[in-house]
Coordinates of C-alpha atoms and ligand atoms in Angstrom, one line a residue:
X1 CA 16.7 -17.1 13.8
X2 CA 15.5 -16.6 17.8
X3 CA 17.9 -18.6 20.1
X4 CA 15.4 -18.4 22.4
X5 CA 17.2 -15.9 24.9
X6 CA 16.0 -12.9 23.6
X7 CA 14.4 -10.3 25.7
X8 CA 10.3 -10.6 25.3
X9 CA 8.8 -8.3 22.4
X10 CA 5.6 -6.9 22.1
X11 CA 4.1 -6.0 18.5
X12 CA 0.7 -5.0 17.9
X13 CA -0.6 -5.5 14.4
X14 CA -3.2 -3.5 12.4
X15 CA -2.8 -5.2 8.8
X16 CA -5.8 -7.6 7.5
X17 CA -8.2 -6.7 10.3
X18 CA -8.4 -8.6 13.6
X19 CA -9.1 -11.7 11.8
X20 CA -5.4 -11.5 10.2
X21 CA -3.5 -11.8 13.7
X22 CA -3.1 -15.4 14.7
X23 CA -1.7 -15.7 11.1
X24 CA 0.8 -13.1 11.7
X25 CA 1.5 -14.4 15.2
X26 CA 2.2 -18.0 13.8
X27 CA 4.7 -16.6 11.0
X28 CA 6.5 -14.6 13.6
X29 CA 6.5 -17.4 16.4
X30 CA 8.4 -19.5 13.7
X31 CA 11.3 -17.0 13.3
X32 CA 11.1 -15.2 16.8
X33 CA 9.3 -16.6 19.4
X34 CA 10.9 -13.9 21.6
X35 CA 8.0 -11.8 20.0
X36 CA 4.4 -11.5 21.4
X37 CA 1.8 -10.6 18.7
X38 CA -1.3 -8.8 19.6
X39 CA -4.2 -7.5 18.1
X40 CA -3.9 -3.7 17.9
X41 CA -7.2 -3.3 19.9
X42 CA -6.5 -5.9 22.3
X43 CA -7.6 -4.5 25.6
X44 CA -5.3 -7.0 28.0
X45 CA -2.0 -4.9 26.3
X46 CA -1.9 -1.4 27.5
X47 CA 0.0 1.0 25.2
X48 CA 3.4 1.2 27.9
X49 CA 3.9 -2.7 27.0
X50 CA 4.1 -1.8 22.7
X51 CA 7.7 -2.5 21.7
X52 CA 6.7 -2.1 17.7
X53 CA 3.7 -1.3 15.4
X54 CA 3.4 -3.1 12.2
X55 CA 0.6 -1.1 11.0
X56 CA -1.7 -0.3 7.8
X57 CA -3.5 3.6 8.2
X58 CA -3.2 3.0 12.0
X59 CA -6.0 5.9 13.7
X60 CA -4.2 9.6 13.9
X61 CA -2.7 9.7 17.4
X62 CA -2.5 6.3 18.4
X63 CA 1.1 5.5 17.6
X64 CA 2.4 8.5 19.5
X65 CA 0.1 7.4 22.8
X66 CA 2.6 4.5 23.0
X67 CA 5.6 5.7 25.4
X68 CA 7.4 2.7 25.0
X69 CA 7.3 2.2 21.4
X70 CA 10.9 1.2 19.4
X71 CA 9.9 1.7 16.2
X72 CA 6.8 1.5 12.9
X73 CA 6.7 -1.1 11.1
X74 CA 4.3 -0.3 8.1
X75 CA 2.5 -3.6 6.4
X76 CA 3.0 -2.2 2.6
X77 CA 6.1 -0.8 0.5
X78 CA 4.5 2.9 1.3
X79 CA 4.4 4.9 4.0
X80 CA 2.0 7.9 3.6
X81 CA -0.7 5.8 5.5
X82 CA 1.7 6.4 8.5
X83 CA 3.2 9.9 8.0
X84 CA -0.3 11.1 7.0
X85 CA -1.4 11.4 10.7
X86 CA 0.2 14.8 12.1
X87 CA 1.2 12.7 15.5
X88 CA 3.5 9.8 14.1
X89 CA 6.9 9.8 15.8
X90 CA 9.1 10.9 13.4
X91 CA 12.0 10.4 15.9
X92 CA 11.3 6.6 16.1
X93 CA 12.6 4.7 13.3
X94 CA 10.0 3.7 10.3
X95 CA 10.1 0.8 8.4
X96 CA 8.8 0.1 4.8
X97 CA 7.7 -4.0 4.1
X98 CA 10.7 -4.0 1.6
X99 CA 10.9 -8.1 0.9
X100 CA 12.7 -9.7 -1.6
X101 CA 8.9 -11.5 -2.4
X102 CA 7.4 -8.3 -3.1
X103 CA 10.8 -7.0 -5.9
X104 CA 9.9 -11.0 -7.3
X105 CA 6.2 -10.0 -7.7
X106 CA 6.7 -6.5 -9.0
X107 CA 9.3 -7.5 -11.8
X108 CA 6.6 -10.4 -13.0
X109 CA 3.7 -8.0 -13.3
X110 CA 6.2 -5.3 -15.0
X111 CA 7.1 -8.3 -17.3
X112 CA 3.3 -9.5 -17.8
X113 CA 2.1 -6.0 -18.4
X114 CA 5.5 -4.6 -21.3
X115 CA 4.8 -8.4 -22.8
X116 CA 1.2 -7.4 -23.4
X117 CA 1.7 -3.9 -24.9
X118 CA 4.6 -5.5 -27.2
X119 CA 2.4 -8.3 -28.6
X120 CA -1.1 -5.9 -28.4
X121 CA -3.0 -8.3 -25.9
X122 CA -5.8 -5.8 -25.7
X123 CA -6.3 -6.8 -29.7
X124 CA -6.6 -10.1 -28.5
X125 CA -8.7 -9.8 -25.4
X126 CA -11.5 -8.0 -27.8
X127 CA -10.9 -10.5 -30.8
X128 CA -11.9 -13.1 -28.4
X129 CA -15.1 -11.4 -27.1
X130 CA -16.7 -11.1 -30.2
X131 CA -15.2 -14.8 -31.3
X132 CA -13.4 -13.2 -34.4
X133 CA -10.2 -14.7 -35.7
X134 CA -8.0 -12.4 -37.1
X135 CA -4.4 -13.3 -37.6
X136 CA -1.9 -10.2 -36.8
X137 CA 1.5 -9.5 -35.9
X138 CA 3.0 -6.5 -34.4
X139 CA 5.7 -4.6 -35.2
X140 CA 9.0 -5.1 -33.1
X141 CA 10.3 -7.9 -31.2
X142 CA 11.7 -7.4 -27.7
X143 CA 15.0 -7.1 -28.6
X144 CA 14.0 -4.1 -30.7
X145 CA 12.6 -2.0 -28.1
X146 CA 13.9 -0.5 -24.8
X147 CA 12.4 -0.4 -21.7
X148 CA 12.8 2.4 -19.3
X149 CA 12.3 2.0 -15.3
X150 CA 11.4 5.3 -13.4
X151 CA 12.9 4.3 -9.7
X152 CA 15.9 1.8 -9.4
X153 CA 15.4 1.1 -5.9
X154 CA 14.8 -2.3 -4.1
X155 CA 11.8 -2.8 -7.0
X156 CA 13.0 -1.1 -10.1
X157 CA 16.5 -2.7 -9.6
X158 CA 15.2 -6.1 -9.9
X159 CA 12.6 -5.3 -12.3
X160 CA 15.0 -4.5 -14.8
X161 CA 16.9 -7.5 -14.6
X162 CA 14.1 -9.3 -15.0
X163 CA 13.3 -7.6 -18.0
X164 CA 16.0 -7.2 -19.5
X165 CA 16.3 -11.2 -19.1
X166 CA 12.7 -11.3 -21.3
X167 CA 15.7 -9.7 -24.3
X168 CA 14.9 -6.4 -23.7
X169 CA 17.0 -3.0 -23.7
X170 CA 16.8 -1.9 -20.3
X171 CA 17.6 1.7 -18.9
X172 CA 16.9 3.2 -15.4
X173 CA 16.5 6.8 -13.7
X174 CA 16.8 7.2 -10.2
X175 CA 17.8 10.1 -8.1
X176 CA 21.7 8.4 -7.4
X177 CA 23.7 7.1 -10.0
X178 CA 23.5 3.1 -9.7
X179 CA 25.5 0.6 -11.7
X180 CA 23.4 -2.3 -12.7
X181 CA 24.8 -5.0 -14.8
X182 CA 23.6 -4.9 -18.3
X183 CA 21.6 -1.4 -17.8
X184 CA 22.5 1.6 -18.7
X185 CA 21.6 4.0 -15.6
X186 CA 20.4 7.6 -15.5
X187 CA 20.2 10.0 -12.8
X188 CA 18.7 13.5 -11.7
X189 CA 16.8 15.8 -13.6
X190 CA 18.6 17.0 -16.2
X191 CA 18.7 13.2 -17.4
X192 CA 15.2 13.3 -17.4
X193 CA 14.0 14.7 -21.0
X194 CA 16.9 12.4 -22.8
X195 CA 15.7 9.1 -21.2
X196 CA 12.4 9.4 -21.7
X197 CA 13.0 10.0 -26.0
X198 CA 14.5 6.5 -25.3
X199 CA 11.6 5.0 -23.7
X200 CA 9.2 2.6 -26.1
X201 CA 7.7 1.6 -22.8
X202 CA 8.0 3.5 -19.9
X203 CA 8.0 1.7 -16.3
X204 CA 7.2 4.3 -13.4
X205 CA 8.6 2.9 -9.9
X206 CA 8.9 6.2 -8.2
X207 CA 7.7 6.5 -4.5
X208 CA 5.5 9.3 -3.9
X209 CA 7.5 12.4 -3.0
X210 CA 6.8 16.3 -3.7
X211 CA 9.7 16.2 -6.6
X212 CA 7.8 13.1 -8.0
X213 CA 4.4 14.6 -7.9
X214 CA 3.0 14.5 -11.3
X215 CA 5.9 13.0 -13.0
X216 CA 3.7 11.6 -15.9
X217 CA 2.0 14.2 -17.5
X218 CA 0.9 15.7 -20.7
X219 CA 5.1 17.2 -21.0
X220 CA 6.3 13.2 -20.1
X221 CA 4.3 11.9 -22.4
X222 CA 5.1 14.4 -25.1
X223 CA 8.7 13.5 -25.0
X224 CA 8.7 9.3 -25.4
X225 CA 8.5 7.7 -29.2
X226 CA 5.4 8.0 -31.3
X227 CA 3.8 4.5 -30.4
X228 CA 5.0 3.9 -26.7
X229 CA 3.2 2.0 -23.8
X230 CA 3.3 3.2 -20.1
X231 CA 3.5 0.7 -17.2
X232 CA 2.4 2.2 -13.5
X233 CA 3.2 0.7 -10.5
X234 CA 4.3 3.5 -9.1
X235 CA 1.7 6.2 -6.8
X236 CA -1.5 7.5 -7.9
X237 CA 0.2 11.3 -7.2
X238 CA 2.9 10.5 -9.9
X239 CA -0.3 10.2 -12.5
X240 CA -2.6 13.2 -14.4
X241 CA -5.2 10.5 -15.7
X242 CA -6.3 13.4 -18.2
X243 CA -3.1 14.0 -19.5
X244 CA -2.7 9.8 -20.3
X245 CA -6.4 9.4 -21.7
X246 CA -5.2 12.5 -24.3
X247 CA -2.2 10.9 -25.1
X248 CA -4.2 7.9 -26.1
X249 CA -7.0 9.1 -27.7
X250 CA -4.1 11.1 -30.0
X251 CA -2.8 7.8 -30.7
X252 CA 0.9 9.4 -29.4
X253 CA 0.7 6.3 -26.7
X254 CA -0.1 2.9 -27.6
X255 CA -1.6 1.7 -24.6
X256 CA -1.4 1.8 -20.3
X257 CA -1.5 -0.5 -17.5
X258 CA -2.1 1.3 -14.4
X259 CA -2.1 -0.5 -11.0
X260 CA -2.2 2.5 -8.4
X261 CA -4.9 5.7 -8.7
X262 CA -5.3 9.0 -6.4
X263 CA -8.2 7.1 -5.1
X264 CA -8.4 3.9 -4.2
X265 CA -10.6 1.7 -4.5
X266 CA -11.1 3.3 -8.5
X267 CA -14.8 4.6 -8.2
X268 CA -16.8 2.3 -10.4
X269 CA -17.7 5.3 -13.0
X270 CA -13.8 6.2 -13.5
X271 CA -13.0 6.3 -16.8
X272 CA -10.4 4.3 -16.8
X273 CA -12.1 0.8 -16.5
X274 CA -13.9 1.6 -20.0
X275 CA -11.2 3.0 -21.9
X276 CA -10.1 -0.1 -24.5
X277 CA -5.9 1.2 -24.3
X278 CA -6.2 1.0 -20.6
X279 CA -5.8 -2.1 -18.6
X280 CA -6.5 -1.5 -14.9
X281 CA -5.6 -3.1 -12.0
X282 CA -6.3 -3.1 -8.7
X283 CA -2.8 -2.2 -6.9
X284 CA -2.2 -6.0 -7.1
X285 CA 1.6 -4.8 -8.5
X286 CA 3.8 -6.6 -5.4
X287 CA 1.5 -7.5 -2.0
X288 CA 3.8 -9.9 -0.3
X289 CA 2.4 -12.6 1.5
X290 CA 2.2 -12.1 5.7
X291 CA 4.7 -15.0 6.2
X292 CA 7.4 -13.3 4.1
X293 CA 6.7 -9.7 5.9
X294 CA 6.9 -11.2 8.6
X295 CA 10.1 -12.5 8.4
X296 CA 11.4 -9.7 6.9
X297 CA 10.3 -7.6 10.0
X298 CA 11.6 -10.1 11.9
X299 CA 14.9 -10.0 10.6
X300 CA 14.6 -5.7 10.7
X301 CA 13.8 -6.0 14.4
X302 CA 16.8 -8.2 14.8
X303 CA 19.3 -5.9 13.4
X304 CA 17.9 -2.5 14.9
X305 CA 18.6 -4.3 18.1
X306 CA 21.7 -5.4 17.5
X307 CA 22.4 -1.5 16.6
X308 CA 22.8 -2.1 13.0
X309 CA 21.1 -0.3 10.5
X310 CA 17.7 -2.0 9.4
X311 CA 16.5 -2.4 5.9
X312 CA 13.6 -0.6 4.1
X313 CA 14.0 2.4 6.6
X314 CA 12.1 5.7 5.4
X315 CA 14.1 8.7 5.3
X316 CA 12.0 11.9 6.4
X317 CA 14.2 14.2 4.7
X318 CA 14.3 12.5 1.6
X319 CA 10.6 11.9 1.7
X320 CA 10.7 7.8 0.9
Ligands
LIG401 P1 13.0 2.4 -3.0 O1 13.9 1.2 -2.8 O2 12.9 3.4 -2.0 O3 13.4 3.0 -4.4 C1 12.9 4.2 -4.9 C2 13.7 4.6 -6.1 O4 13.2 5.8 -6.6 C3 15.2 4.9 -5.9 O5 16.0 4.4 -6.9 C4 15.3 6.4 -5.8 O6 16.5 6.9 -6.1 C5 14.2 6.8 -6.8 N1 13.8 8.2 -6.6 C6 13.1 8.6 -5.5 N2 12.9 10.0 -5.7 C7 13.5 10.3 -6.9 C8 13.6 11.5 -7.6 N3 13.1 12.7 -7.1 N4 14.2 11.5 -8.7 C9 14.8 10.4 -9.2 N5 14.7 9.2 -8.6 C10 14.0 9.1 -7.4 O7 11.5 1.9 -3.2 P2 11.0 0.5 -3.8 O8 10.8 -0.5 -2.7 O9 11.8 0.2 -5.0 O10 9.5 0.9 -4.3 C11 9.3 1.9 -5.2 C12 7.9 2.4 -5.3 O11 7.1 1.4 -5.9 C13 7.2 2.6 -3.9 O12 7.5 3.8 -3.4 C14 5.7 2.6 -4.4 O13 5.4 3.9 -4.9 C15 5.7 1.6 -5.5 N6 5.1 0.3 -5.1 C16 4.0 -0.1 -5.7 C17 3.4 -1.3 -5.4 C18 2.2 -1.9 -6.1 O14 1.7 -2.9 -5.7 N7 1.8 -1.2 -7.2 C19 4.0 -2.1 -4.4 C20 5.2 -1.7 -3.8 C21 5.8 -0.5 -4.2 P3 17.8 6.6 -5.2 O15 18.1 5.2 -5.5 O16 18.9 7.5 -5.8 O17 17.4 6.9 -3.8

């Protein structure tokens, strides 16, 4: 990528602790030399010298002491950890780790987890535990039932092919109308109630916004077929946990995976972990590895220079 005569970069990294750096700084030497990683505490680089910040919950204030800095680069798909401290500088541009890896790991998890409501894998997990054969089938086959994505962004987009490839019916929501081959899209709120009657499982992909805030409650739930299974991957604020566990216990859902809580990590007496229609998991939906953020930043920091517009940049306005 670096023909070697670009200017000198410097990046500071807070992502993976100090111990993480020399393997960010030989993924980023292999694509662009041009750029010096440091540790975000290294003492020898005073805060004039930062050119960019690729940062996980960096300390309130300490972005905005850099005079010099070009933009945020944050390590994860979200961006809260950023915005969260009052200082950040909104007027620099922020960028969200957007890679193709992560859309690759998200669509297998979404797959894993609608595969294991459809066939009941929760049955089988508790057969096995108590060493019991007991033959059973369940009702529909994938081509019978219809998945539906909340979010058809960079995730949700691939996601439902993915799906949709496993011979599933595949429909999306998102805030814009998209066309996606072979799905049928939805958009904006008044869409809303009608696509989730539709939804046998229910996939939530959403960022976490004010409008999204509390997307899956008690009224959600009401509204999707006697029977259906929710997949979250979404944000912990898009969740009422109560609202879930009733729908359960009612037998109105058939079972959850849910990947992302309020508080994380889950505190070991949540009642999630015990509940048998739950599966949780520990927001393992779509980590990329360092070497493919780091080329994706790479790449980002290539284009914003070149004046073009980068990928994965927040919008303030629109809150993701
Ligand atoms: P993205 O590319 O920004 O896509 C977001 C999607 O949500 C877009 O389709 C957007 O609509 C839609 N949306 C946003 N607000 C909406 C609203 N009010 N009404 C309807 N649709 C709305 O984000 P992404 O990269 O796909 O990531 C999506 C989310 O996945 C992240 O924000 C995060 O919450 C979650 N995530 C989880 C993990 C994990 O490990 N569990 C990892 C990465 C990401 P438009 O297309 O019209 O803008």
């Amino acid at each position: 990528m670096a023909a070697g005569h670009e200017a000198k970069r410097v990046l500071v990294v807070k992502s993976g602790g100090e111990a993480a750096v020399a393997e960010w700084r030989r993924h980023f030497q292999a694509v662009a030399p041009h750029i010096d990683v440091h540790w975000w505490d290294d003492a020898s680089v005073s805060p004039e010298r930062v050119d960019y910040a690729l940062v996980w919950e960096p300390e309130p204030g300490r972005l905005a002491a850099m005079p010099n800095l070009r933009a945020t680069l944050s390590s994860a798909a979200g961006v809260e950890h950023i915005t969260a401290d009052p200082a950040w500088p909104r007027h620099l541009p922020l960028l969200r780790a957007a890679t193709p890896e992560a859309s690759q790991r998200m669509s297998e998890y979404v797959c894993m987890a609608v595969l294991a409501l459809l066939r009941d894998l929760k049955r089988m997990v508790r057969q096995q535990a108590v060493h019991r054969w007991d033959m059973f089938t369940t009702e529909r086959a994938a081509t019978d039932t219809c998945v539906g994505i909340l979010g058809l962004g960079a995730m949700g987009a691939h996601t439902a092919q993915m799906v949709r490839g496993l011979g599933f019916e595949v429909i999306g929501w998102s805030r814009s109308r998209k066309a996606l081959d072979g799905i049928e899209c939805h958009a904006g709120d008044d869409e809303l109630p009608a696509f989730f009657e539709r939804c046998d499982v229910l996939v939530c992909l959403l960022p976490a916004t004010p409008e999204t805030e509390g997307i899956l409650s008690a009224k959600t739930f009401a509204l999707l077929p006697k029977g259906a299974g929710l997949v979250h991957v979404g944000r912990g604020s898009h969740l009422r946990y109560d609202d879930l566990a009733a729908a359960l216990d009612a037998s109105h859902l058939c079972g959850a995976f849910i990947d992302v809580f309020e508080e994380e990590p889950l505190r070991s007496d949540h009642p999630a972990w015990a509940h048998d229609k739950i599966f949780v998991t520990p927001h393992v939906g779509a980590m990329a590895s360092r070497r493919a953020r780091a080329v994706f930043f790479a790449t980002q920091i290539a284009k914003f220079e070149r004046g073009e517009t980068p990928d994965g940049l927040y919008e303030p306005a629109r809150g993701y």
